[in-house]
PDB file of C-alpha atoms and ligand atoms in Angstrom:
ATOM      1  CA  MET S1182       0.266  -0.042   0.090  1.00 56.00           C
ATOM      2  CA  SER S1183       1.392   3.395  -1.063  1.00 86.00           C
ATOM      3  CA  LEU S1184       0.542   6.196  -2.864  1.00 95.00           C
ATOM      4  CA  HIS S1185      -1.963   4.306  -4.934  1.00 93.00           C
ATOM      5  CA  GLY S1186      -4.425   2.073  -3.797  1.00 92.00           C
ATOM      6  CA  GLU S1187      -7.753   1.314  -1.767  1.00 95.00           C
ATOM      7  CA  TYR S1188      -8.412   2.800   1.779  1.00 97.00           C
ATOM      8  CA  ASP S1189      -8.349   0.101   4.527  1.00 97.00           C
ATOM      9  CA  PRO S1190     -11.062   1.105   7.289  1.00 98.00           C
ATOM     10  CA  GLN S1191      -8.831  -1.217   9.548  1.00 98.00           C
ATOM     11  CA  ASN S1192      -5.954   1.133   9.670  1.00 98.00           C
ATOM     12  CA  ILE S1193      -5.054   1.967  13.110  1.00 98.00           C
ATOM     13  CA  PHE S1194      -6.279   5.934  12.755  1.00 98.00           C
ATOM     14  CA  ALA S1195      -9.464   4.508  11.498  1.00 98.00           C
ATOM     15  CA  LYS S1196      -9.997   2.409  14.562  1.00 98.00           C
ATOM     16  CA  ILE S1197      -8.803   5.142  16.693  1.00 98.00           C
ATOM     17  CA  ILE S1198     -11.677   7.449  15.223  1.00 98.00           C
ATOM     18  CA  ARG S1199     -14.708   4.707  15.618  1.00 98.00           C
ATOM     19  CA  GLY S1200     -13.380   4.383  19.159  1.00 98.00           C
ATOM     20  CA  GLU S1201     -11.819   0.577  18.776  1.00 98.00           C
ATOM     21  CA  ALA S1202      -8.432   2.005  19.603  1.00 98.00           C
ATOM     22  CA  PRO S1203      -7.210   4.035  22.479  1.00 98.00           C
ATOM     23  CA  CYS S1204      -5.707   7.396  21.650  1.00 98.00           C
ATOM     24  CA  TYR S1205      -4.287  10.157  24.164  1.00 98.00           C
ATOM     25  CA  LYS S1206      -7.076  12.740  22.695  1.00 98.00           C
ATOM     26  CA  VAL S1207      -6.448  16.420  23.002  1.00 98.00           C
ATOM     27  CA  TYR S1208      -9.114  17.718  20.491  1.00 98.00           C
ATOM     28  CA  GLU S1209     -12.182  16.712  18.642  1.00 97.00           C
ATOM     29  CA  ASP S1210     -15.331  18.035  16.773  1.00 97.00           C
ATOM     30  CA  GLU S1211     -17.648  16.596  14.185  1.00 97.00           C
ATOM     31  CA  GLU S1212     -15.112  16.481  11.555  1.00 98.00           C
ATOM     32  CA  VAL S1213     -11.486  16.636  12.990  1.00 98.00           C
ATOM     33  CA  LEU S1214      -9.430  14.559  15.533  1.00 98.00           C
ATOM     34  CA  ALA S1215      -6.014  15.372  17.272  1.00 98.00           C
ATOM     35  CA  PHE S1216      -4.356  13.333  19.426  1.00 98.00           C
ATOM     36  CA  LEU S1217      -0.618  12.829  21.068  1.00 98.00           C
ATOM     37  CA  ASP S1218       1.640  10.412  18.355  1.00 98.00           C
ATOM     38  CA  VAL S1219       2.311   7.599  20.864  1.00 98.00           C
ATOM     39  CA  PHE S1220       5.884   7.147  18.886  1.00 98.00           C
ATOM     40  CA  PRO S1221       6.591  10.932  19.578  1.00 98.00           C
ATOM     41  CA  GLN S1222       9.723  12.578  17.647  1.00 98.00           C
ATOM     42  CA  SER S1223       9.566  15.452  20.170  1.00 98.00           C
ATOM     43  CA  TYR S1224       7.612  16.383  23.083  1.00 98.00           C
ATOM     44  CA  GLY S1225       4.401  17.577  22.261  1.00 98.00           C
ATOM     45  CA  HIS S1226       4.302  15.659  18.832  1.00 98.00           C
ATOM     46  CA  THR S1227       0.455  15.927  17.664  1.00 98.00           C
ATOM     47  CA  LEU S1228      -1.566  14.018  14.789  1.00 98.00           C
ATOM     48  CA  VAL S1229      -4.412  16.033  13.381  1.00 98.00           C
ATOM     49  CA  ILE S1230      -6.948  13.848  11.340  1.00 98.00           C
ATOM     50  CA  PRO S1231     -10.048  14.014   9.257  1.00 98.00           C
ATOM     51  CA  LYS S1232     -12.782  11.909  11.064  1.00 98.00           C
ATOM     52  CA  ARG S1233     -15.461  11.765   7.749  1.00 97.00           C
ATOM     53  CA  ALA S1234     -12.824  11.736   5.026  1.00 96.00           C
ATOM     54  CA  ALA S1235     -11.791   8.110   3.914  1.00 96.00           C
ATOM     55  CA  ALA S1236      -8.990   9.565   2.325  1.00 98.00           C
ATOM     56  CA  ARG S1237      -5.332   7.755   2.216  1.00 98.00           C
ATOM     57  CA  ASN S1238      -3.255  11.236   1.430  1.00 98.00           C
ATOM     58  CA  LEU S1239      -3.397  14.698   0.510  1.00 98.00           C
ATOM     59  CA  LEU S1240      -4.476  13.681  -2.944  1.00 97.00           C
ATOM     60  CA  GLU S1241      -7.498  11.934  -1.794  1.00 97.00           C
ATOM     61  CA  VAL S1242      -9.147  14.143   0.702  1.00 98.00           C
ATOM     62  CA  ASP S1243     -11.930  16.744  -0.532  1.00 98.00           C
ATOM     63  CA  GLY S1244     -11.198  20.149   0.384  1.00 98.00           C
ATOM     64  CA  ASP S1245     -13.765  20.867   2.925  1.00 98.00           C
ATOM     65  CA  SER S1246     -12.334  18.100   5.115  1.00 98.00           C
ATOM     66  CA  LEU S1247      -8.891  19.437   4.504  1.00 98.00           C
ATOM     67  CA  SER S1248      -9.645  22.810   5.299  1.00 98.00           C
ATOM     68  CA  LYS S1249     -11.416  21.767   8.241  1.00 98.00           C
ATOM     69  CA  VAL S1250      -8.136  19.832   9.309  1.00 98.00           C
ATOM     70  CA  MET S1251      -5.868  22.747   8.532  1.00 98.00           C
ATOM     71  CA  ALA S1252      -8.063  25.105  10.762  1.00 98.00           C
ATOM     72  CA  VAL S1253      -7.395  22.904  13.657  1.00 98.00           C
ATOM     73  CA  VAL S1254      -3.380  22.162  12.796  1.00 98.00           C
ATOM     74  CA  GLN S1255      -3.342  26.098  13.520  1.00 98.00           C
ATOM     75  CA  ARG S1256      -5.365  26.099  16.496  1.00 98.00           C
ATOM     76  CA  VAL S1257      -3.322  23.060  17.897  1.00 98.00           C
ATOM     77  CA  ALA S1258       0.176  24.554  16.529  1.00 98.00           C
ATOM     78  CA  LYS S1259      -0.759  27.880  18.678  1.00 98.00           C
ATOM     79  CA  VAL S1260      -1.658  25.877  21.655  1.00 98.00           C
ATOM     80  CA  LEU S1261       1.593  23.977  21.395  1.00 98.00           C
ATOM     81  CA  VAL S1262       3.323  27.236  21.254  1.00 98.00           C
ATOM     82  CA  ALA S1263       1.525  28.867  24.186  1.00 97.00           C
ATOM     83  CA  GLU S1264       1.772  25.809  26.414  1.00 98.00           C
ATOM     84  CA  LEU S1265       5.007  24.287  25.630  1.00 98.00           C
ATOM     85  CA  ASP S1266       7.324  27.440  24.545  1.00 98.00           C
ATOM     86  CA  PRO S1267       9.295  25.540  21.744  1.00 98.00           C
ATOM     87  CA  ALA S1268      11.551  27.548  19.610  1.00 98.00           C
ATOM     88  CA  GLY S1269       9.977  26.379  16.550  1.00 98.00           C
ATOM     89  CA  VAL S1270       7.091  23.938  15.132  1.00 98.00           C
ATOM     90  CA  GLN S1271       7.340  21.739  12.000  1.00 98.00           C
ATOM     91  CA  LEU S1272       4.361  20.818  10.212  1.00 98.00           C
ATOM     92  CA  ALA S1273       4.584  17.461   8.324  1.00 98.00           C
ATOM     93  CA  GLN S1274       2.590  15.440   6.296  1.00 98.00           C
ATOM     94  CA  PHE S1275       3.735  12.375   3.807  1.00 97.00           C
ATOM     95  CA  ASN S1276       2.256  10.614   0.782  1.00 98.00           C
ATOM     96  CA  GLY S1277       3.182   7.472  -0.177  1.00 97.00           C
ATOM     97  CA  ALA S1278       5.672   4.991   1.711  1.00 96.00           C
ATOM     98  CA  PRO S1279       8.679   6.125  -0.084  1.00 95.00           C
ATOM     99  CA  ALA S1280       7.873   9.468   1.381  1.00 96.00           C
ATOM    100  CA  GLY S1281       7.760   8.331   4.644  1.00 95.00           C
ATOM    101  CA  GLN S1282       3.899   7.475   5.221  1.00 97.00           C
ATOM    102  CA  THR S1283       3.552   4.649   7.294  1.00 97.00           C
ATOM    103  CA  VAL S1284      -0.550   4.736   8.093  1.00 98.00           C
ATOM    104  CA  PHE S1285      -2.641   5.386   5.208  1.00 97.00           C
ATOM    105  CA  HIS S1286      -5.134   7.727   6.841  1.00 98.00           C
ATOM    106  CA  LEU S1287      -4.373  11.448   6.173  1.00 98.00           C
ATOM    107  CA  HIS S1288      -2.598  13.072   8.911  1.00 98.00           C
ATOM    108  CA  MET S1289      -0.616  16.162   9.807  1.00 98.00           C
ATOM    109  CA  HIS S1290       2.353  15.982  12.224  1.00 98.00           C
ATOM    110  CA  LEU S1291       2.498  18.856  14.429  1.00 98.00           C
ATOM    111  CA  ILE S1292       6.085  18.278  16.030  1.00 98.00           C
ATOM    112  CA  PRO S1293       7.481  21.195  18.239  1.00 98.00           C
ATOM    113  CA  ARG S1294      11.243  21.896  18.226  1.00 98.00           C
ATOM    114  CA  TYR S1295      13.332  22.801  20.842  1.00 98.00           C
ATOM    115  CA  GLU S1296      16.881  24.521  20.927  1.00 97.00           C
ATOM    116  CA  GLY S1297      19.612  22.140  20.442  1.00 96.00           C
ATOM    117  CA  GLN S1298      17.380  19.016  20.281  1.00 96.00           C
ATOM    118  CA  ALA S1299      17.388  16.550  17.437  1.00 96.00           C
ATOM    119  CA  LEU S1300      14.196  14.870  16.433  1.00 96.00           C
ATOM    120  CA  GLU S1301      13.569  11.226  17.654  1.00 94.00           C
ATOM    121  CA  ALA S1302      13.549   8.592  14.769  1.00 93.00           C
ATOM    122  CA  HIS S1303      10.219   8.832  13.170  1.00 92.00           C
ATOM    123  CA  ALA S1304       7.574   5.969  14.275  1.00 91.00           C
ATOM    124  CA  ALA S1305      10.262   4.354  16.595  1.00 93.00           C
ATOM    125  CA  ASN S1306      10.558   4.769  20.070  1.00 94.00           C
ATOM    126  CA  LYS S1307       7.054   4.367  22.121  1.00 97.00           C
ATOM    127  CA  GLY S1308       6.647   7.740  24.486  1.00 97.00           C
ATOM    128  CA  ASP S1309       6.360   6.856  28.143  1.00 97.00           C
ATOM    129  CA  ALA S1310       2.695   6.789  29.112  1.00 98.00           C
ATOM    130  CA  GLN S1311       2.756   8.994  32.062  1.00 98.00           C
ATOM    131  CA  VAL S1312       4.220  11.639  30.350  1.00 98.00           C
ATOM    132  CA  LEU S1313       1.856  11.050  27.532  1.00 98.00           C
ATOM    133  CA  THR S1314      -1.038  11.330  29.866  1.00 98.00           C
ATOM    134  CA  GLU S1315       0.513  14.521  31.716  1.00 98.00           C
ATOM    135  CA  LEU S1316       0.807  16.139  28.590  1.00 98.00           C
ATOM    136  CA  GLN S1317      -2.639  14.996  27.060  1.00 98.00           C
ATOM    137  CA  ALA S1318      -4.305  16.983  30.043  1.00 98.00           C
ATOM    138  CA  ARG S1319      -2.038  20.151  29.509  1.00 97.00           C
ATOM    139  CA  LEU S1320      -2.952  20.435  25.770  1.00 98.00           C
ATOM    140  CA  GLN S1321      -6.852  19.367  26.289  1.00 97.00           C
ATOM    141  CA  LYS S1322      -7.173  21.867  28.882  1.00 96.00           C
ATOM    142  CA  ARG S1323      -5.698  24.882  26.588  1.00 95.00           C
ATOM    143  CA  LEU S1324      -7.837  23.431  23.644  1.00 94.00           C
ATOM    144  CA  ALA S1325     -11.198  23.665  25.894  1.00 92.00           C
ATOM    145  CA  ALA S1326     -10.553  27.152  26.652  1.00 85.00           C
TER     146      ALA S1326
HETATM  147  P1  LIG K2103       3.652   8.314   8.787  1.00 50.31           P
HETATM  148  O1  LIG K2103       4.865   7.818   8.927  1.00 50.31           O
HETATM  149  O2  LIG K2103       2.125   7.703   8.524  1.00 50.31           O
HETATM  150  O3  LIG K2103       3.465   9.795   8.309  1.00 50.31           O
HETATM  151  O4  LIG K2103       3.116   8.627  10.369  1.00 50.31           O
HETATM  152  C1  LIG K2103       2.401   7.784  11.177  1.00 50.31           C
HETATM  153  C2  LIG K2103       2.319   8.182  12.523  1.00 50.31           C
HETATM  154  O5  LIG K2103       1.482   7.467  13.461  1.00 50.31           O
HETATM  155  C3  LIG K2103       3.931   7.699  13.024  1.00 50.31           C
HETATM  156  O6  LIG K2103       4.284   9.322  13.339  1.00 50.31           O
HETATM  157  C4  LIG K2103       3.715   6.937  14.229  1.00 50.31           C
HETATM  158  O7  LIG K2103       4.314   7.085  15.067  1.00 50.31           O
HETATM  159  C5  LIG K2103       2.114   6.998  14.560  1.00 50.31           C
HETATM  160  N1  LIG K2103       1.419   6.149  15.215  1.00 50.31           N
HETATM  161  C6  LIG K2103       1.485   4.842  14.797  1.00 50.31           C
HETATM  162  N2  LIG K2103       0.711   3.878  15.350  1.00 50.31           N
HETATM  163  C7  LIG K2103       0.031   4.909  16.156  1.00 50.31           C
HETATM  164  C8  LIG K2103      -0.778   4.367  17.396  1.00 50.31           C
HETATM  165  O8  LIG K2103      -1.159   3.612  17.533  1.00 50.31           O
HETATM  166  N3  LIG K2103      -1.197   5.872  17.963  1.00 50.31           N
HETATM  167  C9  LIG K2103      -0.673   6.959  17.704  1.00 50.31           C
HETATM  168  N4  LIG K2103      -0.950   7.695  18.514  1.00 50.31           N
HETATM  169  N5  LIG K2103       0.053   7.234  16.792  1.00 50.31           N
HETATM  170  C10 LIG K2103       0.635   5.796  16.037  1.00 50.31           C
END
């Protein structure tokens, strides 16, 4: 499965949307879900996904879903900056395995960047559950305000 192919409704993000798999949710509305990456590349690494679009990537998503996702991306980015005070924030999105995609439901990565800190490897090291739970609470609180 890569750039072209069928949407697999059993992918992990589809399961998270349906509530069949857990996530550290920080924001949800009718159209969009934001949750912590469980293999964070930096402290605060957050994923933002469309809930209704069965789109594997940027090429497949409808414009309405994409614009709703991007509005939440901006909102979460502002909250990450306000709460965690990073030196920068990286926005990343991969289309097809050769481009780095490993989960085939469209998602945006928001990755806070801190001075002098290299990124962890992509999708490699599981985050500490207590750290993720505490971070979830901080971000949830700000996003609910
Ligand atoms: P991609 O490589 O497709 O751009 O990114 C997929 C992301 O999903 C990776 O950063 C990876 O760490 C993350 N990921 C993989 N499985 C899970 C999971 O079960 N829960 C969460 N929250 N993130 C996941």
